[in-house]
Amino acid sequence: MSLTRRRFCTFGAGLASIGLAGCLDRSSDEPEVEPDAESDVEGWTWTGSIPVDTAIQYHDSGCGCCVEYVEYLEEHGIDVTIEEVDDLAAVKTELSVPNELRSCHTTVFGDYLVEGHVPLEAVEAVFDNGDDESILGIAIPGMPQHAPGIGPPADEQLQVYSFTVDGETTEHVTV
């Protein structure tokens, strides 16, 4: 039996479906992390403060790293309401998150947006510099390997960007 392009594509699509089924077909009562697995928020400490104690996070259902980021926030005293949405890109567009800064979730802290796995030190810094009313939010684009909810801290610093309603982005702080 020869391997034709059609068989190869069919086989590849089948494997991809099986792989995605494990990620997307997660019931709400299943744990997001294996019981004996180390949490992706361990090692992320923060002793500062921000003037809000609640946040709203928008993300797709079944995203384990988004849930880990919520755990990180809650471990530091922030009560998070999770909004699972069907069209996350539309929510990000409505909130004015620039395309080049997008990540897997958007969290609203008071008047500021926090895009992605941003350490609380950077969230604190944006509130401390609240006199710059042009800033709509801060972001770490993509999913960097060593960020809260993805992996333990590392020696490399994370670049955090700020953005405005008009979509202008600026390097804001490194943490």
CSV table of N, CA and C in Angstrom, one decimal:
chain,number,residue,atom,x,y,z
A,1,MET,N,0.9,-1.2,0.0
A,1,MET,CA,0.0,0.0,0.0
A,1,MET,C,0.9,1.2,0.0
A,2,SER,N,0.7,2.1,-1.0
A,2,SER,CA,1.5,3.3,-1.1
A,2,SER,C,0.9,4.4,-0.3
A,3,LEU,N,1.7,5.3,0.2
A,3,LEU,CA,1.2,6.5,0.9
A,3,LEU,C,1.0,7.6,-0.1
A,4,THR,N,-0.3,7.9,-0.3
A,4,THR,CA,-0.6,9.0,-1.2
A,4,THR,C,-0.8,10.3,-0.4
A,5,ARG,N,-0.8,11.4,-1.1
A,5,ARG,CA,-1.0,12.6,-0.4
A,5,ARG,C,-2.3,12.7,0.3
A,6,ARG,N,-3.4,12.1,-0.3
A,6,ARG,CA,-4.7,12.0,0.3
A,6,ARG,C,-4.6,11.2,1.6
A,7,ARG,N,-4.0,10.1,1.6
A,7,ARG,CA,-3.9,9.3,2.8
A,7,ARG,C,-3.1,10.0,3.9
A,8,PHE,N,-2.0,10.6,3.5
A,8,PHE,CA,-1.1,11.3,4.4
A,8,PHE,C,-1.9,12.5,5.1
A,9,CYS,N,-2.7,13.2,4.3
A,9,CYS,CA,-3.4,14.3,4.8
A,9,CYS,C,-4.6,13.8,5.8
A,10,THR,N,-5.2,12.7,5.4
A,10,THR,CA,-6.3,12.2,6.2
A,10,THR,C,-5.7,11.7,7.5
A,11,PHE,N,-4.5,11.0,7.4
A,11,PHE,CA,-3.9,10.5,8.6
A,11,PHE,C,-3.5,11.7,9.5
A,12,GLY,N,-2.9,12.7,9.0
A,12,GLY,CA,-2.4,13.9,9.7
A,12,GLY,C,-3.6,14.6,10.4
A,13,ALA,N,-4.7,14.7,9.6
A,13,ALA,CA,-5.9,15.4,10.2
A,13,ALA,C,-6.5,14.6,11.3
A,14,GLY,N,-6.4,13.2,11.2
A,14,GLY,CA,-6.9,12.4,12.3
A,14,GLY,C,-6.1,12.5,13.5
A,15,LEU,N,-4.8,12.6,13.4
A,15,LEU,CA,-3.9,12.8,14.5
A,15,LEU,C,-4.1,14.1,15.2
A,16,ALA,N,-4.3,15.1,14.4
A,16,ALA,CA,-4.5,16.5,14.9
A,16,ALA,C,-5.8,16.5,15.7
A,17,SER,N,-6.8,15.9,15.2
A,17,SER,CA,-8.1,15.8,15.9
A,17,SER,C,-8.0,15.1,17.2
A,18,ILE,N,-7.3,14.1,17.2
A,18,ILE,CA,-7.1,13.3,18.5
A,18,ILE,C,-6.4,14.2,19.5
A,19,GLY,N,-5.4,14.9,19.0
A,19,GLY,CA,-4.6,15.8,19.9
A,19,GLY,C,-5.4,17.0,20.4
A,20,LEU,N,-6.2,17.6,19.6
A,20,LEU,CA,-7.1,18.7,20.0
A,20,LEU,C,-8.2,18.2,20.9
A,21,ALA,N,-8.7,17.0,20.7
A,21,ALA,CA,-9.8,16.6,21.6
A,21,ALA,C,-9.3,16.5,23.0
A,22,GLY,N,-8.1,16.2,23.3
A,22,GLY,CA,-7.6,16.2,24.6
A,22,GLY,C,-7.5,17.6,25.2
A,23,CYS,N,-7.3,18.6,24.4
A,23,CYS,CA,-7.3,20.0,24.9
A,23,CYS,C,-8.6,20.6,25.0
A,24,LEU,N,-9.5,20.4,24.0
A,24,LEU,CA,-10.7,21.1,23.9
A,24,LEU,C,-11.9,20.4,24.6
A,25,ASP,N,-11.8,19.1,24.8
A,25,ASP,CA,-13.0,18.4,25.3
A,25,ASP,C,-12.8,18.1,26.8
A,26,ARG,N,-12.5,19.2,27.5
A,26,ARG,CA,-12.3,19.0,29.0
A,26,ARG,C,-13.5,19.5,29.7
A,27,SER,N,-14.0,18.6,30.5
A,27,SER,CA,-15.2,18.9,31.3
A,27,SER,C,-14.8,19.8,32.4
A,28,SER,N,-15.8,20.6,32.9
A,28,SER,CA,-15.4,21.6,34.0
A,28,SER,C,-15.0,21.0,35.3
A,29,ASP,N,-15.4,19.7,35.5
A,29,ASP,CA,-15.0,19.1,36.8
A,29,ASP,C,-13.7,18.4,36.8
A,30,GLU,N,-13.0,18.3,35.6
A,30,GLU,CA,-11.7,17.7,35.5
A,30,GLU,C,-10.7,18.7,36.0
A,31,PRO,N,-9.6,18.3,36.7
A,31,PRO,CA,-8.6,19.2,37.1
A,31,PRO,C,-7.8,19.6,35.9
A,32,GLU,N,-7.4,20.9,35.9
A,32,GLU,CA,-6.6,21.4,34.8
A,32,GLU,C,-5.2,21.0,34.8
A,33,VAL,N,-4.7,20.6,36.0
A,33,VAL,CA,-3.3,20.2,36.2
A,33,VAL,C,-3.3,18.8,36.8
A,34,GLU,N,-2.4,18.0,36.4
A,34,GLU,CA,-2.3,16.6,37.0
A,34,GLU,C,-2.1,16.8,38.5
A,35,PRO,N,-2.7,15.9,39.3
A,35,PRO,CA,-2.7,16.0,40.8
A,35,PRO,C,-1.3,16.1,41.3
A,36,ASP,N,-0.3,15.4,40.7
A,36,ASP,CA,1.0,15.4,41.3
A,36,ASP,C,2.0,16.4,40.5
A,37,ALA,N,1.4,17.1,39.6
A,37,ALA,CA,2.2,18.0,38.8
A,37,ALA,C,2.5,19.3,39.6
A,38,GLU,N,3.7,19.9,39.3
A,38,GLU,CA,4.0,21.2,40.0
A,38,GLU,C,3.2,22.3,39.3
A,39,SER,N,2.7,23.2,40.1
A,39,SER,CA,1.9,24.3,39.6
A,39,SER,C,2.8,25.3,38.8
A,40,ASP,N,2.3,25.9,37.8
A,40,ASP,CA,3.0,26.9,37.0
A,40,ASP,C,3.1,28.2,37.6
A,41,VAL,N,2.6,28.4,38.9
A,41,VAL,CA,2.7,29.6,39.5
A,41,VAL,C,3.6,29.6,40.7
A,42,GLU,N,4.1,28.4,41.0
A,42,GLU,CA,5.1,28.3,42.1
A,42,GLU,C,6.4,29.1,41.8
A,43,GLY,N,6.9,29.8,42.8
A,43,GLY,CA,8.1,30.6,42.6
A,43,GLY,C,7.8,32.0,42.3
A,44,TRP,N,6.5,32.3,41.9
A,44,TRP,CA,6.2,33.7,41.6
A,44,TRP,C,5.7,34.4,42.8
A,45,THR,N,6.5,35.2,43.4
A,45,THR,CA,6.2,35.9,44.6
A,45,THR,C,6.0,37.4,44.3
A,46,TRP,N,5.2,38.0,45.1
A,46,TRP,CA,4.9,39.4,45.0
A,46,TRP,C,4.5,40.0,46.3
A,47,THR,N,5.1,41.1,46.8
A,47,THR,CA,4.8,41.6,48.1
A,47,THR,C,4.2,43.1,48.0
A,48,GLY,N,3.9,43.5,46.8
A,48,GLY,CA,3.5,44.9,46.6
A,48,GLY,C,2.0,45.0,46.8
A,49,SER,N,1.4,46.0,46.2
A,49,SER,CA,0.0,46.2,46.3
A,49,SER,C,-0.5,47.0,45.1
A,50,ILE,N,-1.8,46.8,44.8
A,50,ILE,CA,-2.5,47.5,43.7
A,50,ILE,C,-3.8,48.0,44.3
A,51,PRO,N,-4.4,49.1,43.8
A,51,PRO,CA,-5.6,49.6,44.4
A,51,PRO,C,-6.9,48.9,44.1
A,52,VAL,N,-6.8,47.7,43.5
A,52,VAL,CA,-8.0,46.9,43.2
A,52,VAL,C,-7.8,45.6,43.8
A,53,ASP,N,-8.9,44.9,44.2
A,53,ASP,CA,-8.8,43.6,44.7
A,53,ASP,C,-9.6,42.6,43.9
A,54,THR,N,-10.2,43.1,42.8
A,54,THR,CA,-11.0,42.2,41.9
A,54,THR,C,-10.5,42.4,40.5
A,55,ALA,N,-10.7,41.4,39.6
A,55,ALA,CA,-10.4,41.5,38.2
A,55,ALA,C,-11.3,40.6,37.5
A,56,ILE,N,-11.5,40.9,36.2
A,56,ILE,CA,-12.2,40.0,35.3
A,56,ILE,C,-11.3,39.5,34.2
A,57,GLN,N,-11.3,38.2,34.0
A,57,GLN,CA,-10.4,37.6,32.9
A,57,GLN,C,-11.3,37.0,31.8
A,58,TYR,N,-11.0,37.4,30.6
A,58,TYR,CA,-11.6,36.8,29.4
A,58,TYR,C,-10.7,35.8,28.8
A,59,HIS,N,-11.2,34.6,28.6
A,59,HIS,CA,-10.4,33.6,27.8
A,59,HIS,C,-11.3,32.5,27.2
A,60,ASP,N,-10.7,31.7,26.3
A,60,ASP,CA,-11.4,30.6,25.8
A,60,ASP,C,-11.6,29.5,26.8
A,61,SER,N,-12.6,28.7,26.7
A,61,SER,CA,-12.8,27.6,27.7
A,61,SER,C,-11.8,26.6,27.5
A,62,GLY,N,-11.4,25.9,28.5
A,62,GLY,CA,-10.5,24.8,28.5
A,62,GLY,C,-9.0,25.2,28.4
A,63,CYS,N,-8.7,26.5,28.6
A,63,CYS,CA,-7.3,26.9,28.5
A,63,CYS,C,-6.7,26.8,29.9
A,64,GLY,N,-5.8,25.8,30.0
A,64,GLY,CA,-5.1,25.6,31.3
A,64,GLY,C,-4.2,26.7,31.8
A,65,CYS,N,-3.5,27.3,30.9
A,65,CYS,CA,-2.6,28.3,31.4
A,65,CYS,C,-3.3,29.6,31.8
A,66,CYS,N,-4.5,29.8,31.3
A,66,CYS,CA,-5.3,31.0,31.7
A,66,CYS,C,-5.8,30.7,33.1
A,67,VAL,N,-6.2,29.5,33.4
A,67,VAL,CA,-6.6,29.1,34.7
A,67,VAL,C,-5.5,29.2,35.7
A,68,GLU,N,-4.3,28.8,35.3
A,68,GLU,CA,-3.1,29.0,36.1
A,68,GLU,C,-2.8,30.4,36.5
A,69,TYR,N,-3.0,31.3,35.5
A,69,TYR,CA,-2.8,32.7,35.8
A,69,TYR,C,-3.8,33.3,36.8
A,70,VAL,N,-5.1,32.8,36.7
A,70,VAL,CA,-6.1,33.1,37.7
A,70,VAL,C,-5.6,32.7,39.1
A,71,GLU,N,-5.1,31.4,39.1
A,71,GLU,CA,-4.6,30.9,40.4
A,71,GLU,C,-3.5,31.8,41.0
A,72,TYR,N,-2.6,32.3,40.1
A,72,TYR,CA,-1.5,33.2,40.5
A,72,TYR,C,-2.1,34.5,41.1
A,73,LEU,N,-3.1,35.0,40.4
A,73,LEU,CA,-3.7,36.3,41.0
A,73,LEU,C,-4.4,36.0,42.3
A,74,GLU,N,-5.1,34.9,42.4
A,74,GLU,CA,-5.9,34.6,43.6
A,74,GLU,C,-5.0,34.3,44.8
A,75,GLU,N,-3.8,33.7,44.5
A,75,GLU,CA,-2.8,33.5,45.5
A,75,GLU,C,-2.3,34.8,46.1
A,76,HIS,N,-2.4,35.8,45.4
A,76,HIS,CA,-1.9,37.1,45.8
A,76,HIS,C,-3.1,38.1,46.2
A,77,GLY,N,-4.2,37.5,46.5
A,77,GLY,CA,-5.4,38.2,47.1
A,77,GLY,C,-6.3,38.9,46.1
A,78,ILE,N,-6.2,38.6,44.9
A,78,ILE,CA,-7.1,39.2,43.9
A,78,ILE,C,-8.2,38.3,43.5
A,79,ASP,N,-9.4,38.7,43.7
A,79,ASP,CA,-10.6,37.9,43.4
A,79,ASP,C,-10.9,38.0,41.9
A,80,VAL,N,-10.9,36.9,41.2
A,80,VAL,CA,-11.0,37.0,39.7
A,80,VAL,C,-12.3,36.3,39.3
A,81,THR,N,-13.0,37.1,38.5
A,81,THR,CA,-14.2,36.5,37.8
A,81,THR,C,-13.8,36.1,36.4
A,82,ILE,N,-14.1,34.9,36.0
A,82,ILE,CA,-13.7,34.3,34.7
A,82,ILE,C,-14.9,34.4,33.8
A,83,GLU,N,-14.6,35.0,32.6
A,83,GLU,CA,-15.6,35.1,31.5
A,83,GLU,C,-15.1,34.3,30.4
A,84,GLU,N,-15.6,33.1,30.2
A,84,GLU,CA,-15.2,32.2,29.1
A,84,GLU,C,-16.0,32.7,27.9
A,85,VAL,N,-15.4,33.0,26.8
A,85,VAL,CA,-16.0,33.6,25.6
A,85,VAL,C,-15.8,32.7,24.4
A,86,ASP,N,-16.7,32.8,23.5
A,86,ASP,CA,-16.6,32.0,22.2
A,86,ASP,C,-15.7,32.7,21.2
A,87,ASP,N,-15.7,34.0,21.2
A,87,ASP,CA,-14.9,34.7,20.2
A,87,ASP,C,-14.0,35.7,20.9
A,88,LEU,N,-12.9,35.2,21.4
A,88,LEU,CA,-12.0,36.0,22.2
A,88,LEU,C,-11.4,37.1,21.4
A,89,ALA,N,-11.1,36.9,20.1
A,89,ALA,CA,-10.6,37.9,19.2
A,89,ALA,C,-11.5,39.1,19.2
A,90,ALA,N,-12.8,38.9,19.1
A,90,ALA,CA,-13.8,40.0,19.1
A,90,ALA,C,-13.8,40.8,20.4
A,91,VAL,N,-13.6,40.1,21.5
A,91,VAL,CA,-13.5,40.8,22.8
A,91,VAL,C,-12.3,41.7,22.8
A,92,LYS,N,-11.2,41.1,22.4
A,92,LYS,CA,-9.9,41.9,22.4
A,92,LYS,C,-10.0,43.1,21.4
A,93,THR,N,-10.7,42.9,20.3
A,93,THR,CA,-10.9,44.1,19.4
A,93,THR,C,-11.8,45.1,20.0
A,94,GLU,N,-12.9,44.7,20.7
A,94,GLU,CA,-13.8,45.6,21.4
A,94,GLU,C,-13.0,46.4,22.5
A,95,LEU,N,-12.1,45.7,23.2
A,95,LEU,CA,-11.4,46.3,24.2
A,95,LEU,C,-10.2,47.2,23.8
A,96,SER,N,-9.9,47.1,22.5
A,96,SER,CA,-8.8,47.9,21.8
A,96,SER,C,-7.4,47.3,22.2
A,97,VAL,N,-7.3,46.0,22.3
A,97,VAL,CA,-6.0,45.4,22.5
A,97,VAL,C,-5.3,45.2,21.1
A,98,PRO,N,-4.1,45.8,20.9
A,98,PRO,CA,-3.4,45.8,19.6
A,98,PRO,C,-3.1,44.3,19.2
A,99,ASN,N,-3.3,44.0,17.9
A,99,ASN,CA,-3.0,42.7,17.4
A,99,ASN,C,-1.7,42.1,17.8
A,100,GLU,N,-0.6,43.0,17.7
A,100,GLU,CA,0.7,42.5,17.9
A,100,GLU,C,1.1,42.2,19.4
A,101,LEU,N,0.2,42.6,20.3
A,101,LEU,CA,0.4,42.4,21.7
A,101,LEU,C,-0.5,41.3,22.3
A,102,ARG,N,-1.3,40.7,21.5
A,102,ARG,CA,-2.3,39.7,22.0
A,102,ARG,C,-1.7,38.5,22.5
A,103,SER,N,-2.4,37.9,23.5
A,103,SER,CA,-2.0,36.7,24.2
A,103,SER,C,-3.2,35.8,24.3
A,104,CYS,N,-3.2,34.9,25.2
A,104,CYS,CA,-4.3,33.9,25.3
A,104,CYS,C,-5.4,34.4,26.2
A,105,HIS,N,-5.2,35.5,27.0
A,105,HIS,CA,-6.3,36.0,27.8
A,105,HIS,C,-6.1,37.5,28.0
A,106,THR,N,-7.2,38.2,28.4
A,106,THR,CA,-7.2,39.6,28.7
A,106,THR,C,-7.9,39.7,30.1
A,107,THR,N,-7.2,40.4,31.0
A,107,THR,CA,-7.7,40.6,32.3
A,107,THR,C,-7.9,42.1,32.6
A,108,VAL,N,-9.0,42.5,33.1
A,108,VAL,CA,-9.4,43.9,33.4
A,108,VAL,C,-9.2,44.1,34.9
A,109,PHE,N,-8.2,45.0,35.2
A,109,PHE,CA,-8.0,45.4,36.6
A,109,PHE,C,-8.4,46.9,36.7
A,110,GLY,N,-9.6,47.2,37.2
A,110,GLY,CA,-10.1,48.5,37.3
A,110,GLY,C,-10.1,49.2,36.0
A,111,ASP,N,-9.4,50.3,35.8
A,111,ASP,CA,-9.4,51.0,34.5
A,111,ASP,C,-8.4,50.5,33.5
A,112,TYR,N,-7.6,49.5,33.9
A,112,TYR,CA,-6.5,49.0,33.0
A,112,TYR,C,-6.8,47.6,32.5
A,113,LEU,N,-6.3,47.3,31.3
A,113,LEU,CA,-6.3,46.0,30.7
A,113,LEU,C,-4.9,45.4,30.9
A,114,VAL,N,-4.9,44.1,31.2
A,114,VAL,CA,-3.6,43.4,31.3
A,114,VAL,C,-3.7,42.2,30.3
A,115,GLU,N,-2.9,42.2,29.3
A,115,GLU,CA,-2.9,41.2,28.2
A,115,GLU,C,-1.9,40.2,28.5
A,116,GLY,N,-2.3,38.9,28.7
A,116,GLY,CA,-1.3,37.9,28.8
A,116,GLY,C,-0.8,37.6,30.3
A,117,HIS,N,0.3,36.9,30.3
A,117,HIS,CA,0.8,36.4,31.6
A,117,HIS,C,1.8,37.5,32.2
A,118,VAL,N,1.2,38.6,32.6
A,118,VAL,CA,2.0,39.7,33.2
A,118,VAL,C,2.2,39.5,34.7
A,119,PRO,N,3.4,39.6,35.2
A,119,PRO,CA,3.7,39.5,36.6
A,119,PRO,C,3.0,40.7,37.3
A,120,LEU,N,2.6,40.5,38.5
A,120,LEU,CA,2.0,41.6,39.3
A,120,LEU,C,2.8,42.8,39.5
A,121,GLU,N,4.2,42.6,39.5
A,121,GLU,CA,5.1,43.8,39.6
A,121,GLU,C,4.8,44.8,38.5
A,122,ALA,N,4.5,44.3,37.3
A,122,ALA,CA,4.2,45.2,36.2
A,122,ALA,C,2.8,45.9,36.3
A,123,VAL,N,1.9,45.1,36.8
A,123,VAL,CA,0.5,45.6,37.1
A,123,VAL,C,0.6,46.7,38.1
A,124,GLU,N,1.4,46.5,39.2
A,124,GLU,CA,1.6,47.5,40.2
A,124,GLU,C,2.2,48.8,39.6
A,125,ALA,N,3.2,48.6,38.7
A,125,ALA,CA,3.9,49.7,38.1
A,125,ALA,C,3.0,50.6,37.3
A,126,VAL,N,2.0,50.0,36.6
A,126,VAL,CA,1.1,50.8,35.8
A,126,VAL,C,0.2,51.6,36.7
A,127,PHE,N,-0.2,51.0,37.8
A,127,PHE,CA,-1.1,51.8,38.7
A,127,PHE,C,-0.2,52.9,39.4
A,128,ASP,N,1.0,52.6,39.7
A,128,ASP,CA,1.9,53.6,40.3
A,128,ASP,C,2.1,54.8,39.4
A,129,ASN,N,2.1,54.5,38.1
A,129,ASN,CA,2.3,55.6,37.1
A,129,ASN,C,1.0,56.0,36.5
A,130,GLY,N,-0.1,56.0,37.3
A,130,GLY,CA,-1.4,56.3,36.8
A,130,GLY,C,-1.7,57.7,36.3
A,131,ASP,N,-0.7,58.5,36.5
A,131,ASP,CA,-0.8,59.9,36.0
A,131,ASP,C,-0.8,59.9,34.4
A,132,ASP,N,-0.3,58.9,33.8
A,132,ASP,CA,-0.3,58.8,32.3
A,132,ASP,C,-1.6,58.2,31.9
A,133,GLU,N,-2.6,59.1,31.7
A,133,GLU,CA,-4.0,58.7,31.4
A,133,GLU,C,-4.1,58.1,30.0
A,134,SER,N,-3.1,58.2,29.1
A,134,SER,CA,-3.1,57.7,27.8
A,134,SER,C,-3.0,56.2,27.8
A,135,ILE,N,-2.5,55.6,28.8
A,135,ILE,CA,-2.3,54.1,28.8
A,135,ILE,C,-3.6,53.4,29.1
A,136,LEU,N,-4.0,52.6,28.2
A,136,LEU,CA,-5.2,51.7,28.3
A,136,LEU,C,-4.8,50.4,29.0
A,137,GLY,N,-3.6,49.9,28.7
A,137,GLY,CA,-3.2,48.6,29.3
A,137,GLY,C,-1.8,48.3,29.1
A,138,ILE,N,-1.4,47.1,29.6
A,138,ILE,CA,-0.1,46.6,29.5
A,138,ILE,C,-0.1,45.2,29.0
A,139,ALA,N,0.9,44.7,28.4
A,139,ALA,CA,0.9,43.4,27.8
A,139,ALA,C,2.3,42.7,27.7
A,140,ILE,N,2.2,41.4,27.8
A,140,ILE,CA,3.4,40.6,27.4
A,140,ILE,C,2.8,39.7,26.3
A,141,PRO,N,3.2,40.0,25.0
A,141,PRO,CA,2.6,39.3,23.9
A,141,PRO,C,3.0,37.8,23.9
A,142,GLY,N,2.1,37.0,23.3
A,142,GLY,CA,2.4,35.6,23.1
A,142,GLY,C,2.3,34.9,24.5
A,143,MET,N,3.1,33.8,24.6
A,143,MET,CA,3.1,33.0,25.8
A,143,MET,C,4.6,32.7,26.2
A,144,PRO,N,5.3,33.7,26.8
A,144,PRO,CA,6.7,33.4,27.1
A,144,PRO,C,6.9,32.3,28.1
A,145,GLN,N,7.9,31.5,27.9
A,145,GLN,CA,8.1,30.3,28.7
A,145,GLN,C,8.2,30.5,30.2
A,146,HIS,N,8.8,31.6,30.6
A,146,HIS,CA,8.9,31.9,32.1
A,146,HIS,C,8.1,33.1,32.5
A,147,ALA,N,6.8,32.9,32.6
A,147,ALA,CA,5.8,33.9,33.0
A,147,ALA,C,4.8,33.2,33.9
A,148,PRO,N,4.2,34.0,34.8
A,148,PRO,CA,3.2,33.4,35.7
A,148,PRO,C,2.1,32.7,35.0
A,149,GLY,N,1.9,31.4,35.4
A,149,GLY,CA,0.9,30.6,34.8
A,149,GLY,C,1.4,29.7,33.6
A,150,ILE,N,2.7,30.0,33.2
A,150,ILE,CA,3.2,29.2,32.1
A,150,ILE,C,4.4,28.4,32.7
A,151,GLY,N,5.3,29.0,33.5
A,151,GLY,CA,6.5,28.4,34.0
A,151,GLY,C,7.1,29.2,35.1
A,152,PRO,N,8.0,28.6,35.8
A,152,PRO,CA,8.7,29.2,36.9
A,152,PRO,C,9.5,30.4,36.4
A,153,PRO,N,9.8,31.4,37.4
A,153,PRO,CA,10.6,32.5,37.0
A,153,PRO,C,12.0,32.0,36.5
A,154,ALA,N,12.6,32.8,35.7
A,154,ALA,CA,14.0,32.5,35.2
A,154,ALA,C,14.8,33.8,35.3
A,155,ASP,N,16.1,33.6,34.9
A,155,ASP,CA,17.0,34.8,34.9
A,155,ASP,C,16.6,35.8,33.9
A,156,GLU,N,16.0,35.4,32.7
A,156,GLU,CA,15.6,36.3,31.7
A,156,GLU,C,14.5,37.2,32.2
A,157,GLN,N,14.6,38.5,31.9
A,157,GLN,CA,13.6,39.4,32.3
A,157,GLN,C,12.5,39.4,31.2
A,158,LEU,N,11.3,39.7,31.6
A,158,LEU,CA,10.1,39.8,30.7
A,158,LEU,C,9.9,41.3,30.3
A,159,GLN,N,9.8,41.5,29.0
A,159,GLN,CA,9.5,42.9,28.5
A,159,GLN,C,8.0,43.1,28.5
A,160,VAL,N,7.5,44.1,29.2
A,160,VAL,CA,6.1,44.5,29.3
A,160,VAL,C,5.9,45.7,28.5
A,161,TYR,N,4.9,45.7,27.6
A,161,TYR,CA,4.6,46.9,26.8
A,161,TYR,C,3.3,47.6,27.3
A,162,SER,N,3.3,48.9,27.1
A,162,SER,CA,2.0,49.6,27.3
A,162,SER,C,1.4,49.9,26.0
A,163,PHE,N,0.0,50.1,26.0
A,163,PHE,CA,-0.7,50.4,24.8
A,163,PHE,C,-1.8,51.4,25.1
A,164,THR,N,-2.1,52.2,24.1
A,164,THR,CA,-3.1,53.2,24.2
A,164,THR,C,-4.4,52.8,23.4
A,165,VAL,N,-5.5,53.5,23.6
A,165,VAL,CA,-6.7,53.3,22.9
A,165,VAL,C,-6.5,53.3,21.3
A,166,ASP,N,-5.5,54.2,20.9
A,166,ASP,CA,-5.2,54.4,19.5
A,166,ASP,C,-4.3,53.3,19.0
A,167,GLY,N,-3.9,52.3,19.8
A,167,GLY,CA,-3.1,51.2,19.4
A,167,GLY,C,-1.6,51.5,19.4
A,168,GLU,N,-1.2,52.6,19.9
A,168,GLU,CA,0.3,52.9,20.1
A,168,GLU,C,0.9,52.0,21.2
A,169,THR,N,2.0,51.4,20.9
A,169,THR,CA,2.7,50.6,21.9
A,169,THR,C,4.0,51.2,22.2
A,170,THR,N,4.4,50.9,23.5
A,170,THR,CA,5.7,51.4,24.0
A,170,THR,C,6.3,50.4,25.0
A,171,GLU,N,7.6,50.2,25.0
A,171,GLU,CA,8.2,49.4,26.0
A,171,GLU,C,7.9,50.1,27.3
A,172,HIS,N,7.3,49.4,28.3
A,172,HIS,CA,6.9,50.0,29.5
A,172,HIS,C,7.8,49.7,30.7
A,173,VAL,N,8.1,48.4,30.9
A,173,VAL,CA,8.9,48.1,32.1
A,173,VAL,C,9.4,46.6,31.8
A,174,THR,N,10.5,46.3,32.4
A,174,THR,CA,11.0,44.9,32.4
A,174,THR,C,10.9,44.4,33.8
A,175,VAL,N,10.5,43.1,33.9
A,175,VAL,CA,10.4,42.5,35.2
A,175,VAL,C,11.0,41.1,35.2
